[in-house]
Amino acid sequence: MEPIEIGLIVSGVMVLFVVLGMRVAFAAGMAGLLGLIWIFWAKKGYDPEDFGWALTVAVKTAGQVPHSKVSSQALSLIPTFILIGYLAYYAGLTKALFEASKKWVGWLPGGLAVSTVFATAGFAAVSGASVATSAVFARIAIPEMLKIGYDKRFAAGVVAAGGTLASLIPPSAILVIYAIIVEQDVGKLLLAGFIPGAFSALIYGLLIVTLAMTLPKFGPPVRGFTWGERFRALPPAMPIFFVVFIIIFFIYNPFGGDAWGTPTEGGALGAFVVFLMAVWKGMRWRQFRDALLETAKLAVMIFTIIWGVLIYVRFLGFADLPGAFSDFITGLDQSPMLTLVMILLAYAVLGMFMDAIGMLLLTLPVVYPAVMALNGGEFVSAADSTFGMSGPMCAIWFGILVVKMAEFCLITPPIGLNCFVVAGVRDDLSVQDVFKGVTPFFIADAITIALLVAFPAIVLWLPSLA
Amino acid sequence: MATGASVLENDSLLSRLDQNLYRIERFLALISGLAVFAIMVFAVVSVSGRNALNAPVPGYVDWIEQLMPLIAFMGIAYTQRDGTHIRMDILIGRLSGRALWAAEFITTLAALILMILLVWGSWSHFQRSFDFAAPWWSRDSSIDIALPLWPAKLLVPVAFSILCLRFALQLWGYGRAFVLGLSEPVAIPLIKSAAQQAADEAAILEDTNGERG
Amino acid sequence: TEWNVSVWGKRRAFTEHVEKLAELVSEKTGGEFTMNVSYGGLSKNRENLDGISIGAFEMAQFCAGYHRDKNPTITVLELPFLGVNTLEEEVAVSHAVYAHPAAQADLARWNAKLLMTSPMPQYNIVGTGEPRDTLAKMDGMRVRATGGIGNAFKAVGAVPTSVTATEAYQAMESGVVDTVAFAQHAHLSFRTIDQAEWWTANLNPGTVNCPVVVNVDAYEALSDDHRAALDSSVDEAIAHYLENYGALLKKWDGVLEEKGVQKVMIDEAELAKFREIAADPIREQWIADMSAQGLPAQELYDLVMDTLKKQRM
Ligand code: NA
Ligand code: NA
């Protein structure tokens, strides 16, 4: 049997076990190990005497992967980004952001909803995880919107959609994961997320204003704040900007001088500032311990998927499946742009049923080389490329597109984690309500993704400066 | 796709074993969390050392690489006990009774076999880096300041062994539930409806964070 | 027979001999013995020896300095200021050490047989700002250098800083380091040359040693014809590598000019001082440490020196 056929069969077994409810990390690891045993045994012509050898070699090869892949400095960004998010609650940053945002843009049509979107965008700058962002704002923003007469479903939808901004605007755990799988510069990817993230927030805002102006009985604007009140609302939210500055300056110095360090150091320093604030605001050991445990749980969950999937990827390397798939994609007799759009649509469908990290980890090892090949290879120059951008720039562009798709999937039924969480926080909302309320934002996201595909400069301008 | 679940407890032998193991798992997970904090502090020390004293921490990358396995592996059984490792429950969420316990038993058994094999594989990875005869018992060292790698490599089979214990307990739990046809067995993470689960998650957030400011 | 070969990165001057070897072996055996060269798909570069030891693949490339404790004997070739000047000399000293029984026993612990080296030129430094052309100016310099070369810089008061090769460009840009030590092809592929204002042409502090090894069982299982095809192709593969790298070195001056990088020559007197401060104590320390482990350290070092002398006759 050809290695590629083994690859397809083993991948099928993995999907079967995932559907059966096996934890994704272990299903991927198991499929990888099975595949390795098969490949090594096939090499010896399936001689029964050699099965023991094949099993030993496969187990030892797979057994290297967890330690080998996890001991990476770049991966240390993931737990620090998660920790920042948890500590930010104790530092009182969430409430401060919402208050400031309300006072500054509340006067717009649909003002409180717009404020919520901008506050989530601000919180995204300290939070690396979407679900956590939605969970916090469901408690702060929804009651206020209900108080002044917003439809409860729409209020919930705003929060669920706003949460997705956390994974584009740095820090972002999922962008780090992408950078590591595809071996690209983490700093540039994080930098690339800024504008598309802000851009998404803006599109959300425009959508809300449009809806508020066309639909009757939409919640009224909140007016009547004095300039004094507006400016007094800023200082409590300031630490957010401080953290944003630290992280930006550690990736790239906008004023043309040296950056201050590496993204890893920037993330850690940002977390440290938020930690000091939380202590100052009264965080004690009990709460700190809980934050550490929650961080550990989320980090361990992510790392387990990472090494589980990488065992499977190690097997793919021996089966050379990524090479075969990329030959297939580049051999398609259709426009490369159409192929890219089809790949993105496939992510939309897959994302309906999977969570973002698992989906990226499982698919990127095969899909990413294919997309790069489509553009003309990893080292192609902009002039010779299909999409008009160099290899490294294409890697960044595709990364932002894929992460935006993955975020889109957090608000689509049937499995939209952000919607579940929002419904969970509010007793008066069912999951169906939230899905209904979030529907208008599908349009906003579709527009955003279309614009990012059509105008790659939105993504690439900032990283091309660095 | 599920995160988080509830585990029922009583004073049966199985449940007592479960609770004792849980205490160990929780302690190890706290070590994971403290390692995250250590990485943060370490980066701050390194940045300030470099900029203020022109004295970067020697072998900074090497040390971070040694800390990462602490974060990634120490909490693995704790995360499994709570059912935090993600999965798709679109199919299994529709099953109940013996059909559910049978499906859970099969996937747990598969995971247990995988982890036993990986204990072997990761132990052999450790063994290749360990040599009683060598200085620091080290036969594999980090690239920059030559730290021995065996302690970090040893963490993997240790943490995986504890995960195997956890899987074995869960297998017992599922098997018992299947044989006795139980509806609410102890010592295993019970599937909750998506809404129930999200509500619990939100409640955790509420308790532990008590949003202030 | 099909062999899997584990290397890393992308295809470059550093892997040309492996590609050539695969080509030659396949030619000589009429396509019966093929090698499938994988760039990072089979193993992490620092674990290629583990993969060989397990038997997961049959051939692999790695660098001694990635893991000193895995291969103590061949780290003799990474001592600072050995005085190796050309790639041909690097091949000669490497192959002499690879042929020594102690080195062979060292690698046999990994079930590995040393096949050939991947000769690298001296690791000269690039930097920004004023050229660090005296020892005094190297004091406090943050340099990206590992292993023996890192120790050499430390001996003259520089601060070796850990940065991975892929992060080197950004580390330089951000001022985490102000100088980076690499061979020319790496300055090109990791783009440190794009950051640089100057490059030291004659510092020649040392280099890393990166052998290509084969799994002993797989090697012994080869038919006589196939083994002969493999053994007889090594010299030709190395010759191809030297020719290819030589072309790159010829281009180097052009690259410097195009990027406006100043070529810095360091005074012979300064170099002598550097060697005295760095080379001797580090070598003595190495010999003492290795001898304590029961390795014929002095003998290995002398072998390098003798081979170098013979090569120059
Ligand atoms: Na974020
Ligand atoms: Na979804």
GROMACS .gro file of N, CA and C in nm, chain B residues 98-201:
model
  312
  564ARG      N    1  -2.668   0.278   2.865
  564ARG     CA    2  -2.560   0.185   2.834
  564ARG      C    3  -2.487   0.221   2.706
  565ALA      N    4  -2.560   0.273   2.607
  565ALA     CA    5  -2.495   0.309   2.481
  565ALA      C    6  -2.388   0.415   2.506
  566LEU      N    7  -2.424   0.512   2.590
  566LEU     CA    8  -2.329   0.619   2.623
  566LEU      C    9  -2.207   0.561   2.695
  567TRP      N   10  -2.232   0.477   2.799
  567TRP     CA   11  -2.118   0.423   2.877
  567TRP      C   12  -2.030   0.335   2.789
  568ALA      N   13  -2.092   0.265   2.696
  568ALA     CA   14  -2.012   0.178   2.608
  568ALA      C   15  -1.921   0.263   2.520
  569ALA      N   16  -1.976   0.370   2.462
  569ALA     CA   17  -1.895   0.457   2.376
  569ALA      C   18  -1.781   0.521   2.456
  570GLU      N   19  -1.814   0.568   2.576
  570GLU     CA   20  -1.712   0.631   2.660
  570GLU      C   21  -1.605   0.529   2.698
  571PHE      N   22  -1.648   0.405   2.728
  571PHE     CA   23  -1.554   0.300   2.766
  571PHE      C   24  -1.456   0.274   2.652
  572ILE      N   25  -1.508   0.267   2.530
  572ILE     CA   26  -1.422   0.236   2.415
  572ILE      C   27  -1.319   0.347   2.392
  573THR      N   28  -1.365   0.472   2.391
  573THR     CA   29  -1.269   0.580   2.362
  573THR      C   30  -1.170   0.597   2.477
  574THR      N   31  -1.216   0.574   2.601
  574THR     CA   32  -1.124   0.585   2.714
  574THR      C   33  -1.020   0.474   2.710
  575LEU      N   34  -1.066   0.354   2.673
  575LEU     CA   35  -0.972   0.242   2.662
  575LEU      C   36  -0.867   0.273   2.555
  576ALA      N   37  -0.912   0.326   2.441
  576ALA     CA   38  -0.817   0.361   2.335
  576ALA      C   39  -0.717   0.464   2.385
  577ALA      N   40  -0.767   0.564   2.459
  577ALA     CA   41  -0.677   0.667   2.510
  577ALA      C   42  -0.580   0.608   2.612
  578LEU      N   43  -0.629   0.514   2.697
  578LEU     CA   44  -0.541   0.452   2.796
  578LEU      C   45  -0.429   0.375   2.727
  579ILE      N   46  -0.465   0.297   2.624
  579ILE     CA   47  -0.362   0.221   2.552
  579ILE      C   48  -0.260   0.317   2.491
  580LEU      N   49  -0.310   0.422   2.429
  580LEU     CA   50  -0.219   0.522   2.370
  580LEU      C   51  -0.123   0.574   2.476
  581MET      N   52  -0.177   0.612   2.593
  581MET     CA   53  -0.092   0.675   2.693
  581MET      C   54   0.008   0.576   2.753
  582ILE      N   55  -0.032   0.448   2.767
  582ILE     CA   56   0.064   0.349   2.816
  582ILE      C   57   0.181   0.338   2.718
  583LEU      N   58   0.147   0.334   2.589
  583LEU     CA   59   0.253   0.328   2.488
  583LEU      C   60   0.340   0.454   2.494
  584LEU      N   61   0.276   0.568   2.516
  584LEU     CA   62   0.355   0.692   2.520
  584LEU      C   63   0.439   0.703   2.647
  585VAL      N   64   0.396   0.637   2.756
  585VAL     CA   65   0.482   0.631   2.875
  585VAL      C   66   0.610   0.558   2.837
  586TRP      N   67   0.594   0.448   2.768
  586TRP     CA   68   0.710   0.372   2.718
  586TRP      C   69   0.796   0.461   2.627
  587GLY      N   70   0.732   0.522   2.529
  587GLY     CA   71   0.808   0.602   2.432
  587GLY      C   72   0.877   0.721   2.494
  588SER      N   73   0.810   0.790   2.586
  588SER     CA   74   0.871   0.908   2.645
  588SER      C   75   0.976   0.868   2.748
  589TRP      N   76   0.956   0.750   2.811
  589TRP     CA   77   1.058   0.698   2.902
  589TRP      C   78   1.186   0.668   2.825
  590SER      N   79   1.170   0.612   2.706
  590SER     CA   80   1.289   0.580   2.627
  590SER      C   81   1.357   0.709   2.579
  591HIS      N   82   1.276   0.813   2.556
  591HIS     CA   83   1.333   0.943   2.520
  591HIS      C   84   1.416   0.998   2.637
  592PHE      N   85   1.362   0.980   2.758
  592PHE     CA   86   1.436   1.020   2.878
  592PHE      C   87   1.564   0.938   2.891
  593GLN      N   88   1.550   0.808   2.873
  593GLN     CA   89   1.666   0.720   2.894
  593GLN      C   90   1.783   0.753   2.803
  594ARG      N   91   1.752   0.794   2.682
  594ARG     CA   92   1.861   0.828   2.589
  594ARG      C   93   1.937   0.951   2.635
  595SER      N   94   1.874   1.033   2.721
  595SER     CA   95   1.941   1.155   2.763
  595SER      C   96   2.007   1.138   2.900
  596PHE      N   97   1.999   1.017   2.956
  596PHE     CA   98   2.043   0.994   3.093
  596PHE      C   99   2.152   0.890   3.095
  597ASP      N  100   2.257   0.917   3.174
  597ASP     CA  101   2.370   0.825   3.179
  597ASP      C  102   2.434   0.839   3.316
  598PHE      N  103   2.423   0.732   3.397
  598PHE     CA  104   2.478   0.738   3.532
  598PHE      C  105   2.626   0.770   3.534
  599ALA      N  106   2.694   0.733   3.426
  599ALA     CA  107   2.840   0.747   3.426
  599ALA      C  108   2.885   0.888   3.390
  600ALA      N  109   2.797   0.969   3.334
  600ALA     CA  110   2.839   1.099   3.282
  600ALA      C  111   2.826   1.208   3.388
  601PRO      N  112   2.902   1.318   3.372
  601PRO     CA  113   2.885   1.430   3.464
  601PRO      C  114   2.740   1.480   3.458
  602TRP      N  115   2.684   1.512   3.573
  602TRP     CA  116   2.543   1.552   3.584
  602TRP      C  117   2.449   1.445   3.529
  603TRP      N  118   2.496   1.322   3.515
  603TRP     CA  119   2.417   1.212   3.458
  603TRP      C  120   2.364   1.248   3.321
  604SER      N  121   2.429   1.335   3.251
  604SER     CA  122   2.370   1.392   3.132
  604SER      C  123   2.431   1.336   3.004
  605ARG      N  124   2.346   1.285   2.917
  605ARG     CA  125   2.392   1.246   2.785
  605ARG      C  126   2.325   1.329   2.677
  606ASP      N  127   2.249   1.431   2.718
  606ASP     CA  128   2.193   1.525   2.621
  606ASP      C  129   2.180   1.658   2.693
  607SER      N  130   2.222   1.765   2.623
  607SER     CA  131   2.229   1.893   2.693
  607SER      C  132   2.176   2.003   2.603
  608SER      N  133   2.141   2.116   2.664
  608SER     CA  134   2.084   2.226   2.588
  608SER      C  135   2.192   2.295   2.506
  609ILE      N  136   2.147   2.370   2.407
  609ILE     CA  137   2.239   2.418   2.304
  609ILE      C  138   2.332   2.528   2.354
  610ASP      N  139   2.282   2.613   2.443
  610ASP     CA  140   2.360   2.732   2.475
  610ASP      C  141   2.448   2.713   2.599
  611ILE      N  142   2.388   2.679   2.713
  611ILE     CA  143   2.468   2.666   2.833
  611ILE      C  144   2.475   2.522   2.882
  612ALA      N  145   2.443   2.428   2.792
  612ALA     CA  146   2.461   2.285   2.819
  612ALA      C  147   2.393   2.238   2.947
  613LEU      N  148   2.268   2.281   2.970
  613LEU     CA  149   2.192   2.226   3.083
  613LEU      C  150   2.157   2.081   3.052
  614PRO      N  151   2.164   1.992   3.153
  614PRO     CA  152   2.120   1.854   3.129
  614PRO      C  153   1.970   1.853   3.096
  615LEU      N  154   1.931   1.775   2.997
  615LEU     CA  155   1.790   1.775   2.956
  615LEU      C  156   1.708   1.668   3.026
  616TRP      N  157   1.775   1.571   3.094
  616TRP     CA  158   1.698   1.458   3.145
  616TRP      C  159   1.590   1.495   3.247
  617PRO      N  160   1.610   1.597   3.333
  617PRO     CA  161   1.500   1.622   3.428
  617PRO      C  162   1.370   1.662   3.356
  618ALA      N  163   1.380   1.748   3.257
  618ALA     CA  164   1.260   1.791   3.184
  618ALA      C  165   1.201   1.673   3.107
  619LYS      N  166   1.289   1.589   3.052
  619LYS     CA  167   1.237   1.474   2.976
  619LYS      C  168   1.171   1.372   3.067
  620LEU      N  169   1.220   1.364   3.191
  620LEU     CA  170   1.162   1.268   3.286
  620LEU      C  171   1.020   1.308   3.327
  621LEU      N  172   0.993   1.438   3.326
  621LEU     CA  173   0.858   1.484   3.363
  621LEU      C  174   0.750   1.419   3.278
  622VAL      N  175   0.783   1.394   3.151
  622VAL     CA  176   0.679   1.348   3.058
  622VAL      C  177   0.625   1.210   3.098
  623PRO      N  178   0.713   1.107   3.111
  623PRO     CA  179   0.655   0.978   3.151
  623PRO      C  180   0.591   0.982   3.289
  624VAL      N  181   0.642   1.065   3.380
  624VAL     CA  182   0.581   1.075   3.513
  624VAL      C  183   0.438   1.129   3.502
  625ALA      N  184   0.424   1.242   3.431
  625ALA     CA  185   0.291   1.302   3.417
  625ALA      C  186   0.197   1.208   3.341
  626PHE      N  187   0.251   1.142   3.240
  626PHE     CA  188   0.169   1.050   3.161
  626PHE      C  189   0.124   0.930   3.244
  627SER      N  190   0.209   0.885   3.336
  627SER     CA  191   0.171   0.773   3.421
  627SER      C  192   0.052   0.811   3.508
  628ILE      N  193   0.055   0.934   3.562
  628ILE     CA  194  -0.057   0.978   3.643
  628ILE      C  195  -0.184   0.987   3.558
  629LEU      N  196  -0.168   1.032   3.435
  629LEU     CA  197  -0.283   1.035   3.344
  629LEU      C  198  -0.336   0.894   3.320
  630CYS      N  199  -0.245   0.795   3.311
  630CYS     CA  200  -0.288   0.656   3.293
  630CYS      C  201  -0.372   0.611   3.413
  631LEU      N  202  -0.328   0.649   3.534
  631LEU     CA  203  -0.407   0.615   3.653
  631LEU      C  204  -0.547   0.675   3.640
  632ARG      N  205  -0.552   0.800   3.599
  632ARG     CA  206  -0.680   0.868   3.584
  632ARG      C  207  -0.768   0.795   3.482
  633PHE      N  208  -0.709   0.759   3.370
  633PHE     CA  209  -0.786   0.686   3.268
  633PHE      C  210  -0.835   0.552   3.323
  634ALA      N  211  -0.747   0.485   3.400
  634ALA     CA  212  -0.786   0.355   3.454
  634ALA      C  213  -0.906   0.371   3.547
  635LEU      N  214  -0.903   0.474   3.632
  635LEU     CA  215  -1.017   0.499   3.721
  635LEU      C  216  -1.145   0.527   3.640
  636GLN      N  217  -1.129   0.608   3.536
  636GLN     CA  218  -1.246   0.641   3.455
  636GLN      C  219  -1.300   0.518   3.383
  637LEU      N  220  -1.207   0.431   3.342
  637LEU     CA  221  -1.248   0.308   3.274
  637LEU      C  222  -1.331   0.223   3.370
  638TRP      N  223  -1.282   0.213   3.493
  638TRP     CA  224  -1.356   0.143   3.598
  638TRP      C  225  -1.494   0.207   3.614
  639GLY      N  226  -1.497   0.337   3.620
  639GLY     CA  227  -1.624   0.409   3.637
  639GLY      C  228  -1.722   0.382   3.524
  640TYR      N  229  -1.673   0.388   3.402
  640TYR     CA  230  -1.761   0.365   3.287
  640TYR      C  231  -1.806   0.219   3.281
  641GLY      N  232  -1.711   0.128   3.308
  641GLY     CA  233  -1.742  -0.014   3.306
  641GLY      C  234  -1.852  -0.045   3.407
  642ARG      N  235  -1.837   0.009   3.527
  642ARG     CA  236  -1.932  -0.012   3.635
  642ARG      C  237  -2.070   0.044   3.594
  643ALA      N  238  -2.067   0.163   3.535
  643ALA     CA  239  -2.192   0.226   3.493
  643ALA      C  240  -2.261   0.140   3.386
  644PHE      N  241  -2.179   0.082   3.298
  644PHE     CA  242  -2.236   0.000   3.190
  644PHE      C  243  -2.298  -0.127   3.248
  645VAL      N  244  -2.221  -0.195   3.335
  645VAL     CA  245  -2.267  -0.323   3.389
  645VAL      C  246  -2.392  -0.303   3.474
  646LEU      N  247  -2.388  -0.201   3.561
  646LEU     CA  248  -2.501  -0.181   3.652
  646LEU      C  249  -2.612  -0.096   3.590
  647GLY      N  250  -2.585  -0.042   3.471
  647GLY     CA  251  -2.687   0.041   3.406
  647GLY      C  252  -2.719   0.167   3.484
  648LEU      N  253  -2.615   0.231   3.539
  648LEU     CA  254  -2.636   0.349   3.623
  648LEU      C  255  -2.672   0.472   3.540
  649SER      N  256  -2.738   0.567   3.604
  649SER     CA  257  -2.767   0.691   3.531
  649SER      C  258  -2.677   0.804   3.577
  650GLU      N  259  -2.635   0.801   3.704
  650GLU     CA  260  -2.547   0.907   3.751
  650GLU      C  261  -2.428   0.850   3.827
  651PRO      N  262  -2.334   0.785   3.756
  651PRO     CA  263  -2.223   0.719   3.822
  651PRO      C  264  -2.121   0.820   3.879
  652VAL      N  265  -2.044   0.773   3.977
  652VAL     CA  266  -1.940   0.859   4.036
  652VAL      C  267  -1.811   0.850   3.955
  653ALA      N  268  -1.721   0.942   3.982
  653ALA     CA  269  -1.581   0.936   3.938
  653ALA      C  270  -1.559   0.954   3.788
  654ILE      N  271  -1.661   0.991   3.714
  654ILE     CA  272  -1.638   1.020   3.572
  654ILE      C  273  -1.700   1.155   3.539
  655PRO      N  274  -1.642   1.225   3.444
  655PRO     CA  275  -1.701   1.353   3.406
  655PRO      C  276  -1.832   1.328   3.333
  656LEU      N  277  -1.940   1.388   3.384
  656LEU     CA  278  -2.071   1.369   3.321
  656LEU      C  279  -2.092   1.475   3.215
  657ILE      N  280  -2.145   1.431   3.102
  657ILE     CA  281  -2.172   1.526   2.996
  657ILE      C  282  -2.285   1.617   3.039
  658LYS      N  283  -2.268   1.744   3.015
  658LYS     CA  284  -2.375   1.837   3.041
  658LYS      C  285  -2.424   1.891   2.907
  659SER      N  286  -2.545   1.942   2.909
  659SER     CA  287  -2.589   2.007   2.787
  659SER      C  288  -2.500   2.129   2.767
  660ALA      N  289  -2.487   2.174   2.643
  660ALA     CA  290  -2.400   2.287   2.616
  660ALA      C  291  -2.437   2.406   2.703
  661ALA      N  292  -2.567   2.428   2.720
  661ALA     CA  293  -2.612   2.545   2.795
  661ALA      C  294  -2.574   2.531   2.942
  662GLN      N  295  -2.597   2.410   2.998
  662GLN     CA  296  -2.565   2.385   3.137
  662GLN      C  297  -2.416   2.409   3.161
  663GLN      N  298  -2.340   2.359   3.066
  663GLN     CA  299  -2.196   2.366   3.079
  663GLN      C  300  -2.147   2.511   3.075
  664ALA      N  301  -2.203   2.587   2.984
  664ALA     CA  302  -2.163   2.727   2.974
  664ALA      C  303  -2.203   2.802   3.100
  665ALA      N  304  -2.322   2.767   3.154
  665ALA     CA  305  -2.367   2.833   3.276
  665ALA      C  306  -2.269   2.805   3.389
  666ASP      N  307  -2.225   2.681   3.399
  666ASP     CA  308  -2.130   2.645   3.505
  666ASP      C  309  -1.999   2.720   3.488
  667GLU      N  310  -1.956   2.728   3.363
  667GLU     CA  311  -1.830   2.797   3.337
  667GLU      C  312  -1.840   2.942   3.380
   0.00000   0.00000   0.00000
